[in-house]
Amino acid sequence: MKRLKTGVLISGKGTNLQALLDAAADAAYPAEIISVIANKAGAPGLEKARKAGVKAAFIDHTLYEEREDFERELDAKLREDGVEFVALAGFMRILTPWFVDKWKDRLINIHPSLLPAFKGVHTHERALESGVRVHGATVHYVRPEMDEGPIIGQAAVPVLAGDTKQTLADRVLVAEHKLYPACLKLVAENRARVTAGRVRLDRDSAPSTDAILSNPSSV
Ligand code: GAR
């Protein structure tokens, strides 16, 4: 089986990266993680990558005057490593249209809310403030507009009485760790293609989106 050669971009802890590394440790998983790049020195995710035997690199965005100059380095490194597909996992840097277009439909992101609600930062705090009863996470193809793009899958969690932004974030993160590997699997099996600006799931072989929402690990 040919596995999709995937690069992961991170900025921090890398718990989603770990979930992807764990899934890809199974030779039957249709994607392999071959390169991890962080834009923050000492991002704990880099160590997670090395432990899994995956190439890990740090590219310091502060050294570049223009965003695009940083992205050219990123792009060159990904290509040098032989990456075919990129997953953003807690990568806290807005990408320019130049980079997004270069990797169009080969670039996905995980965002900690049920998009299109709560784009941007502080999603858990804002969910609590707004009084929503259901919150969650979304995996989507990246477009130049922030947190826009065809949705591949979503995982919902309840907002409980007494939740703080931390307890809610923790609950969402557990869901993210199931959702992201499930979505990358769909993409790698070519079962989540973009058609007319939306993701068409291959329903012949895939469960419905509802199944992903309620039980991401079943995909
Ligand atoms: C995750 O909750 C992810 O959804 C979020 O950052 C966290 C990274 O955690 N991403 C964004 O907010 C992107 N805008 P991790 O480093 O432990 O995977």
PDB file of C-alpha atoms and ligand atoms in Angstrom:
ATOM      1  CA  MET A   1       0.000   0.000   0.000  1.00  0.00           C
ATOM      2  CA  LYS A   2       1.256   3.451  -0.916  1.00  0.00           C
ATOM      3  CA  ARG A   3       0.951   5.689   2.129  1.00  0.00           C
ATOM      4  CA  LEU A   4       0.456   9.449   1.898  1.00  0.00           C
ATOM      5  CA  LYS A   5       3.717  11.162   2.856  1.00  0.00           C
ATOM      6  CA  THR A   6       2.562  13.737   5.366  1.00  0.00           C
ATOM      7  CA  GLY A   7       4.344  16.684   6.971  1.00  0.00           C
ATOM      8  CA  VAL A   8       3.011  18.207  10.179  1.00  0.00           C
ATOM      9  CA  LEU A   9       3.506  21.850  11.171  1.00  0.00           C
ATOM     10  CA  ILE A  10       3.345  22.690  14.871  1.00  0.00           C
ATOM     11  CA  SER A  11       4.013  25.535  17.281  1.00  0.00           C
ATOM     12  CA  GLY A  12       3.595  23.948  20.690  1.00  0.00           C
ATOM     13  CA  LYS A  13       2.776  20.860  22.709  1.00  0.00           C
ATOM     14  CA  GLY A  14       2.018  18.633  19.779  1.00  0.00           C
ATOM     15  CA  THR A  15      -0.634  16.415  21.353  1.00  0.00           C
ATOM     16  CA  ASN A  16      -2.487  16.307  18.034  1.00  0.00           C
ATOM     17  CA  LEU A  17       0.812  15.482  16.357  1.00  0.00           C
ATOM     18  CA  GLN A  18       1.176  12.629  18.845  1.00  0.00           C
ATOM     19  CA  ALA A  19      -2.289  11.343  17.935  1.00  0.00           C
ATOM     20  CA  LEU A  20      -1.279  11.358  14.254  1.00  0.00           C
ATOM     21  CA  LEU A  21       2.063   9.673  15.016  1.00  0.00           C
ATOM     22  CA  ASP A  22       0.268   6.977  17.036  1.00  0.00           C
ATOM     23  CA  ALA A  23      -2.225   6.322  14.231  1.00  0.00           C
ATOM     24  CA  ALA A  24       0.555   6.235  11.633  1.00  0.00           C
ATOM     25  CA  ALA A  25       2.585   3.781  13.722  1.00  0.00           C
ATOM     26  CA  ASP A  26       0.190   1.160  12.364  1.00  0.00           C
ATOM     27  CA  ALA A  27       1.519   0.100   8.953  1.00  0.00           C
ATOM     28  CA  ALA A  28      -2.075  -0.299   7.770  1.00  0.00           C
ATOM     29  CA  TYR A  29      -2.831   3.402   8.339  1.00  0.00           C
ATOM     30  CA  PRO A  30      -2.900   5.073   4.888  1.00  0.00           C
ATOM     31  CA  ALA A  31      -0.691   8.049   5.812  1.00  0.00           C
ATOM     32  CA  GLU A  32       2.824   8.198   7.236  1.00  0.00           C
ATOM     33  CA  ILE A  33       4.281  11.162   9.095  1.00  0.00           C
ATOM     34  CA  ILE A  34       7.665  11.832   7.522  1.00  0.00           C
ATOM     35  CA  SER A  35       8.477  15.384   8.587  1.00  0.00           C
ATOM     36  CA  VAL A  36       7.606  17.683  11.477  1.00  0.00           C
ATOM     37  CA  ILE A  37       8.458  21.378  11.438  1.00  0.00           C
ATOM     38  CA  ALA A  38       7.973  23.881  14.261  1.00  0.00           C
ATOM     39  CA  ASN A  39       8.202  27.656  14.101  1.00  0.00           C
ATOM     40  CA  LYS A  40       8.891  27.871  17.852  1.00  0.00           C
ATOM     41  CA  ALA A  41      12.201  26.896  19.426  1.00  0.00           C
ATOM     42  CA  GLY A  42      11.823  24.054  21.897  1.00  0.00           C
ATOM     43  CA  ALA A  43       8.270  23.209  20.877  1.00  0.00           C
ATOM     44  CA  PRO A  44       7.664  19.976  22.845  1.00  0.00           C
ATOM     45  CA  GLY A  45       6.165  18.449  19.700  1.00  0.00           C
ATOM     46  CA  LEU A  46       9.640  18.305  18.132  1.00  0.00           C
ATOM     47  CA  GLU A  47      10.770  15.858  20.802  1.00  0.00           C
ATOM     48  CA  LYS A  48       7.633  13.778  20.240  1.00  0.00           C
ATOM     49  CA  ALA A  49       8.537  13.541  16.549  1.00  0.00           C
ATOM     50  CA  ARG A  50      12.146  12.529  17.258  1.00  0.00           C
ATOM     51  CA  LYS A  51      10.998   9.875  19.707  1.00  0.00           C
ATOM     52  CA  ALA A  52       8.839   8.413  16.950  1.00  0.00           C
ATOM     53  CA  GLY A  53      11.837   8.431  14.608  1.00  0.00           C
ATOM     54  CA  VAL A  54      10.481  11.239  12.442  1.00  0.00           C
ATOM     55  CA  LYS A  55      12.595  14.102  11.062  1.00  0.00           C
ATOM     56  CA  ALA A  56      12.030  17.206  13.146  1.00  0.00           C
ATOM     57  CA  ALA A  57      13.100  20.722  12.218  1.00  0.00           C
ATOM     58  CA  PHE A  58      12.774  24.219  13.621  1.00  0.00           C
ATOM     59  CA  ILE A  59      12.392  27.194  11.314  1.00  0.00           C
ATOM     60  CA  ASP A  60      12.407  30.472  13.218  1.00  0.00           C
ATOM     61  CA  HIS A  61       9.828  32.791  11.660  1.00  0.00           C
ATOM     62  CA  THR A  62      11.265  35.777  13.542  1.00  0.00           C
ATOM     63  CA  LEU A  63      14.369  35.666  11.332  1.00  0.00           C
ATOM     64  CA  TYR A  64      12.380  36.600   8.247  1.00  0.00           C
ATOM     65  CA  GLU A  65      11.211  40.085   7.477  1.00  0.00           C
ATOM     66  CA  GLU A  66       8.319  39.007   5.280  1.00  0.00           C
ATOM     67  CA  ARG A  67       5.871  36.192   6.002  1.00  0.00           C
ATOM     68  CA  GLU A  68       6.426  34.828   2.526  1.00  0.00           C
ATOM     69  CA  ASP A  69      10.198  34.542   3.051  1.00  0.00           C
ATOM     70  CA  PHE A  70       9.551  32.305   6.055  1.00  0.00           C
ATOM     71  CA  GLU A  71       7.055  30.293   4.044  1.00  0.00           C
ATOM     72  CA  ARG A  72       9.530  29.811   1.186  1.00  0.00           C
ATOM     73  CA  GLU A  73      11.855  28.127   3.681  1.00  0.00           C
ATOM     74  CA  LEU A  74       8.980  26.030   4.991  1.00  0.00           C
ATOM     75  CA  ASP A  75       7.938  25.061   1.483  1.00  0.00           C
ATOM     76  CA  ALA A  76      11.528  24.191   0.481  1.00  0.00           C
ATOM     77  CA  LYS A  77      12.017  22.009   3.569  1.00  0.00           C
ATOM     78  CA  LEU A  78       8.733  20.168   3.046  1.00  0.00           C
ATOM     79  CA  ARG A  79       9.647  19.449  -0.576  1.00  0.00           C
ATOM     80  CA  GLU A  80      13.193  18.436   0.346  1.00  0.00           C
ATOM     81  CA  ASP A  81      11.720  15.928   2.805  1.00  0.00           C
ATOM     82  CA  GLY A  82       9.436  14.522   0.101  1.00  0.00           C
ATOM     83  CA  VAL A  83       6.196  15.676   1.730  1.00  0.00           C
ATOM     84  CA  GLU A  84       3.050  15.244  -0.385  1.00  0.00           C
ATOM     85  CA  PHE A  85       0.464  16.504   2.092  1.00  0.00           C
ATOM     86  CA  VAL A  86       0.564  18.921   5.043  1.00  0.00           C
ATOM     87  CA  ALA A  87      -1.384  18.839   8.309  1.00  0.00           C
ATOM     88  CA  LEU A  88      -1.367  21.886  10.586  1.00  0.00           C
ATOM     89  CA  ALA A  89      -1.560  20.768  14.215  1.00  0.00           C
ATOM     90  CA  GLY A  90      -1.571  23.736  16.551  1.00  0.00           C
ATOM     91  CA  PHE A  91       0.452  25.805  14.082  1.00  0.00           C
ATOM     92  CA  MET A  92      -0.198  29.319  15.361  1.00  0.00           C
ATOM     93  CA  ARG A  93       0.934  31.302  12.359  1.00  0.00           C
ATOM     94  CA  ILE A  94      -1.315  32.662   9.633  1.00  0.00           C
ATOM     95  CA  LEU A  95      -0.246  31.411   6.210  1.00  0.00           C
ATOM     96  CA  THR A  96      -0.289  33.731   3.202  1.00  0.00           C
ATOM     97  CA  PRO A  97      -2.272  32.983   0.033  1.00  0.00           C
ATOM     98  CA  TRP A  98       1.084  32.201  -1.623  1.00  0.00           C
ATOM     99  CA  PHE A  99       1.671  29.164   0.600  1.00  0.00           C
ATOM    100  CA  VAL A 100      -1.977  28.130   0.753  1.00  0.00           C
ATOM    101  CA  ASP A 101      -2.269  28.155  -3.046  1.00  0.00           C
ATOM    102  CA  LYS A 102       0.958  26.168  -3.434  1.00  0.00           C
ATOM    103  CA  TRP A 103      -0.516  23.425  -1.240  1.00  0.00           C
ATOM    104  CA  LYS A 104      -4.144  23.830  -2.289  1.00  0.00           C
ATOM    105  CA  ASP A 105      -6.222  20.791  -1.311  1.00  0.00           C
ATOM    106  CA  ARG A 106      -3.062  19.244   0.123  1.00  0.00           C
ATOM    107  CA  LEU A 107      -3.196  21.301   3.328  1.00  0.00           C
ATOM    108  CA  ILE A 108      -5.526  20.693   6.283  1.00  0.00           C
ATOM    109  CA  ASN A 109      -5.977  22.226   9.721  1.00  0.00           C
ATOM    110  CA  ILE A 110      -7.596  21.367  13.016  1.00  0.00           C
ATOM    111  CA  HIS A 111      -9.455  24.170  14.754  1.00  0.00           C
ATOM    112  CA  PRO A 112     -10.852  23.996  18.293  1.00  0.00           C
ATOM    113  CA  SER A 113     -14.487  24.925  17.565  1.00  0.00           C
ATOM    114  CA  LEU A 114     -17.395  23.798  15.458  1.00  0.00           C
ATOM    115  CA  LEU A 115     -16.732  26.059  12.473  1.00  0.00           C
ATOM    116  CA  PRO A 116     -18.043  28.413  11.229  1.00  0.00           C
ATOM    117  CA  ALA A 117     -18.601  29.336  14.893  1.00  0.00           C
ATOM    118  CA  PHE A 118     -15.693  30.847  16.823  1.00  0.00           C
ATOM    119  CA  LYS A 119     -13.037  31.411  14.198  1.00  0.00           C
ATOM    120  CA  GLY A 120      -9.774  32.781  15.565  1.00  0.00           C
ATOM    121  CA  VAL A 121      -8.386  32.467  19.085  1.00  0.00           C
ATOM    122  CA  HIS A 122      -9.812  31.945  22.607  1.00  0.00           C
ATOM    123  CA  THR A 123     -12.478  29.652  21.207  1.00  0.00           C
ATOM    124  CA  HIS A 124     -13.295  27.881  24.504  1.00  0.00           C
ATOM    125  CA  GLU A 125     -13.667  31.120  26.439  1.00  0.00           C
ATOM    126  CA  ARG A 126     -15.915  32.526  23.737  1.00  0.00           C
ATOM    127  CA  ALA A 127     -18.008  29.351  23.607  1.00  0.00           C
ATOM    128  CA  LEU A 128     -18.603  29.615  27.368  1.00  0.00           C
ATOM    129  CA  GLU A 129     -19.433  33.329  27.128  1.00  0.00           C
ATOM    130  CA  SER A 130     -21.898  32.751  24.309  1.00  0.00           C
ATOM    131  CA  GLY A 131     -23.778  30.033  26.221  1.00  0.00           C
ATOM    132  CA  VAL A 132     -23.660  27.356  23.512  1.00  0.00           C
ATOM    133  CA  ARG A 133     -24.546  23.879  24.778  1.00  0.00           C
ATOM    134  CA  VAL A 134     -22.395  22.068  22.237  1.00  0.00           C
ATOM    135  CA  HIS A 135     -18.807  22.861  21.294  1.00  0.00           C
ATOM    136  CA  GLY A 136     -16.075  20.888  19.545  1.00  0.00           C
ATOM    137  CA  ALA A 137     -13.444  20.788  16.845  1.00  0.00           C
ATOM    138  CA  THR A 138     -13.254  20.885  13.059  1.00  0.00           C
ATOM    139  CA  VAL A 139     -10.797  19.521  10.517  1.00  0.00           C
ATOM    140  CA  HIS A 140     -10.899  21.420   7.237  1.00  0.00           C
ATOM    141  CA  TYR A 141      -8.932  22.111   4.081  1.00  0.00           C
ATOM    142  CA  VAL A 142      -7.101  25.422   4.374  1.00  0.00           C
ATOM    143  CA  ARG A 143      -8.060  28.481   2.366  1.00  0.00           C
ATOM    144  CA  PRO A 144      -6.414  31.932   2.484  1.00  0.00           C
ATOM    145  CA  GLU A 145      -9.153  33.322   4.767  1.00  0.00           C
ATOM    146  CA  MET A 146      -8.538  32.394   8.400  1.00  0.00           C
ATOM    147  CA  ASP A 147     -10.365  29.250   9.586  1.00  0.00           C
ATOM    148  CA  GLU A 148     -12.265  28.987   6.292  1.00  0.00           C
ATOM    149  CA  GLY A 149     -12.275  26.046   3.939  1.00  0.00           C
ATOM    150  CA  PRO A 150     -14.136  22.854   3.074  1.00  0.00           C
ATOM    151  CA  ILE A 151     -14.936  20.860   6.216  1.00  0.00           C
ATOM    152  CA  ILE A 152     -13.778  17.252   6.368  1.00  0.00           C
ATOM    153  CA  GLY A 153     -15.040  16.293   9.815  1.00  0.00           C
ATOM    154  CA  GLN A 154     -16.240  17.626  13.114  1.00  0.00           C
ATOM    155  CA  ALA A 155     -16.391  16.269  16.641  1.00  0.00           C
ATOM    156  CA  ALA A 156     -18.899  17.649  19.120  1.00  0.00           C
ATOM    157  CA  VAL A 157     -18.662  17.689  22.906  1.00  0.00           C
ATOM    158  CA  PRO A 158     -21.201  18.957  25.441  1.00  0.00           C
ATOM    159  CA  VAL A 159     -20.645  22.145  27.395  1.00  0.00           C
ATOM    160  CA  LEU A 160     -21.304  21.178  31.022  1.00  0.00           C
ATOM    161  CA  ALA A 161     -22.477  23.237  33.973  1.00  0.00           C
ATOM    162  CA  GLY A 162     -19.451  24.422  35.880  1.00  0.00           C
ATOM    163  CA  ASP A 163     -17.101  24.171  32.902  1.00  0.00           C
ATOM    164  CA  THR A 164     -14.096  26.473  32.890  1.00  0.00           C
ATOM    165  CA  LYS A 165     -12.202  27.277  29.707  1.00  0.00           C
ATOM    166  CA  GLN A 166      -9.651  24.680  30.815  1.00  0.00           C
ATOM    167  CA  THR A 167     -12.108  21.821  31.473  1.00  0.00           C
ATOM    168  CA  LEU A 168     -13.835  22.579  28.180  1.00  0.00           C
ATOM    169  CA  ALA A 169     -10.508  22.779  26.308  1.00  0.00           C
ATOM    170  CA  ASP A 170      -9.452  19.434  27.818  1.00  0.00           C
ATOM    171  CA  ARG A 171     -12.701  17.781  26.682  1.00  0.00           C
ATOM    172  CA  VAL A 172     -12.367  19.208  23.169  1.00  0.00           C
ATOM    173  CA  LEU A 173      -8.728  18.110  22.959  1.00  0.00           C
ATOM    174  CA  VAL A 174      -9.659  14.486  23.718  1.00  0.00           C
ATOM    175  CA  ALA A 175     -12.123  14.679  20.808  1.00  0.00           C
ATOM    176  CA  GLU A 176      -9.479  16.290  18.570  1.00  0.00           C
ATOM    177  CA  HIS A 177      -7.162  13.352  19.121  1.00  0.00           C
ATOM    178  CA  LYS A 178      -9.763  10.997  17.616  1.00  0.00           C
ATOM    179  CA  LEU A 179     -11.002  13.375  14.954  1.00  0.00           C
ATOM    180  CA  TYR A 180      -7.682  14.319  13.354  1.00  0.00           C
ATOM    181  CA  PRO A 181      -6.411  10.787  12.610  1.00  0.00           C
ATOM    182  CA  ALA A 182      -9.899   9.847  11.345  1.00  0.00           C
ATOM    183  CA  CYS A 183      -9.944  12.803   8.949  1.00  0.00           C
ATOM    184  CA  LEU A 184      -6.385  12.296   7.708  1.00  0.00           C
ATOM    185  CA  LYS A 185      -7.326   8.680   7.023  1.00  0.00           C
ATOM    186  CA  LEU A 186     -10.322   9.752   4.928  1.00  0.00           C
ATOM    187  CA  VAL A 187      -8.152  12.143   2.936  1.00  0.00           C
ATOM    188  CA  ALA A 188      -5.328   9.635   2.459  1.00  0.00           C
ATOM    189  CA  GLU A 189      -7.807   7.082   1.146  1.00  0.00           C
ATOM    190  CA  ASN A 190      -9.090   9.698  -1.278  1.00  0.00           C
ATOM    191  CA  ARG A 191     -12.507   9.527   0.342  1.00  0.00           C
ATOM    192  CA  ALA A 192     -12.810  13.234   1.191  1.00  0.00           C
ATOM    193  CA  ARG A 193     -12.359  15.155  -2.028  1.00  0.00           C
ATOM    194  CA  VAL A 194     -13.166  18.820  -2.571  1.00  0.00           C
ATOM    195  CA  THR A 195     -15.899  19.364  -5.137  1.00  0.00           C
ATOM    196  CA  ALA A 196     -17.441  22.781  -5.766  1.00  0.00           C
ATOM    197  CA  GLY A 197     -15.967  24.187  -2.584  1.00  0.00           C
ATOM    198  CA  ARG A 198     -17.250  21.439  -0.271  1.00  0.00           C
ATOM    199  CA  VAL A 199     -15.929  18.076   0.791  1.00  0.00           C
ATOM    200  CA  ARG A 200     -17.753  15.204  -0.775  1.00  0.00           C
ATOM    201  CA  LEU A 201     -17.356  12.135   1.383  1.00  0.00           C
ATOM    202  CA  ASP A 202     -17.206   8.885  -0.492  1.00  0.00           C
ATOM    203  CA  ARG A 203     -20.324   7.349   0.982  1.00  0.00           C
ATOM    204  CA  ASP A 204     -19.909   4.035  -0.831  1.00  0.00           C
ATOM    205  CA  SER A 205     -17.071   3.149   1.440  1.00  0.00           C
ATOM    206  CA  ALA A 206     -17.311   5.723   4.214  1.00  0.00           C
ATOM    207  CA  PRO A 207     -19.808   6.224   6.996  1.00  0.00           C
ATOM    208  CA  SER A 208     -21.727   9.487   6.889  1.00  0.00           C
ATOM    209  CA  THR A 209     -20.429  12.730   8.349  1.00  0.00           C
ATOM    210  CA  ASP A 210     -22.799  12.133  11.270  1.00  0.00           C
ATOM    211  CA  ALA A 211     -20.790   9.062  12.142  1.00  0.00           C
ATOM    212  CA  ILE A 212     -17.610  11.114  12.224  1.00  0.00           C
ATOM    213  CA  LEU A 213     -19.309  13.661  14.417  1.00  0.00           C
ATOM    214  CA  SER A 214     -20.516  11.221  17.021  1.00  0.00           C
ATOM    215  CA  ASN A 215     -17.753   8.671  16.861  1.00  0.00           C
ATOM    216  CA  PRO A 216     -14.690   9.832  14.955  1.00  0.00           C
ATOM    217  CA  SER A 217     -12.673   6.721  15.705  1.00  0.00           C
ATOM    218  CA  SER A 218     -15.147   4.540  13.821  1.00  0.00           C
ATOM    219  CA  VAL A 219     -14.219   5.902  10.384  1.00  0.00           C
TER     220      VAL A 219
HETATM  221  C1  GAR B   1      -5.315  22.381  19.569  1.00  0.00           C
HETATM  222  O1  GAR B   1      -6.418  22.553  20.419  1.00  0.00           O
HETATM  223  C2  GAR B   1      -5.641  22.889  18.178  1.00  0.00           C
HETATM  224  O2  GAR B   1      -6.964  22.666  17.789  1.00  0.00           O
HETATM  225  C3  GAR B   1      -5.384  24.367  18.335  1.00  0.00           C
HETATM  226  O3  GAR B   1      -4.233  24.439  19.126  1.00  0.00           O
HETATM  227  C4  GAR B   1      -4.160  23.301  19.980  1.00  0.00           C
HETATM  228  C5  GAR B   1      -2.822  22.656  19.764  1.00  0.00           C
HETATM  229  O4  GAR B   1      -2.598  21.649  20.704  1.00  0.00           O
HETATM  230  N1  GAR B   1      -5.208  24.993  17.072  1.00  0.00           N
HETATM  231  C6  GAR B   1      -5.519  26.250  16.824  1.00  0.00           C
HETATM  232  O5  GAR B   1      -5.994  26.999  17.668  1.00  0.00           O
HETATM  233  C7  GAR B   1      -5.248  26.707  15.411  1.00  0.00           C
HETATM  234  N2  GAR B   1      -5.797  27.984  15.163  1.00  0.00           N
HETATM  235  P1  GAR B   1      -1.465  20.562  20.465  1.00  0.00           P
HETATM  236  O6  GAR B   1      -0.188  21.321  20.164  1.00  0.00           O
HETATM  237  O7  GAR B   1      -1.386  19.843  21.783  1.00  0.00           O
HETATM  238  O8  GAR B   1      -1.895  19.684  19.332  1.00  0.00           O
END
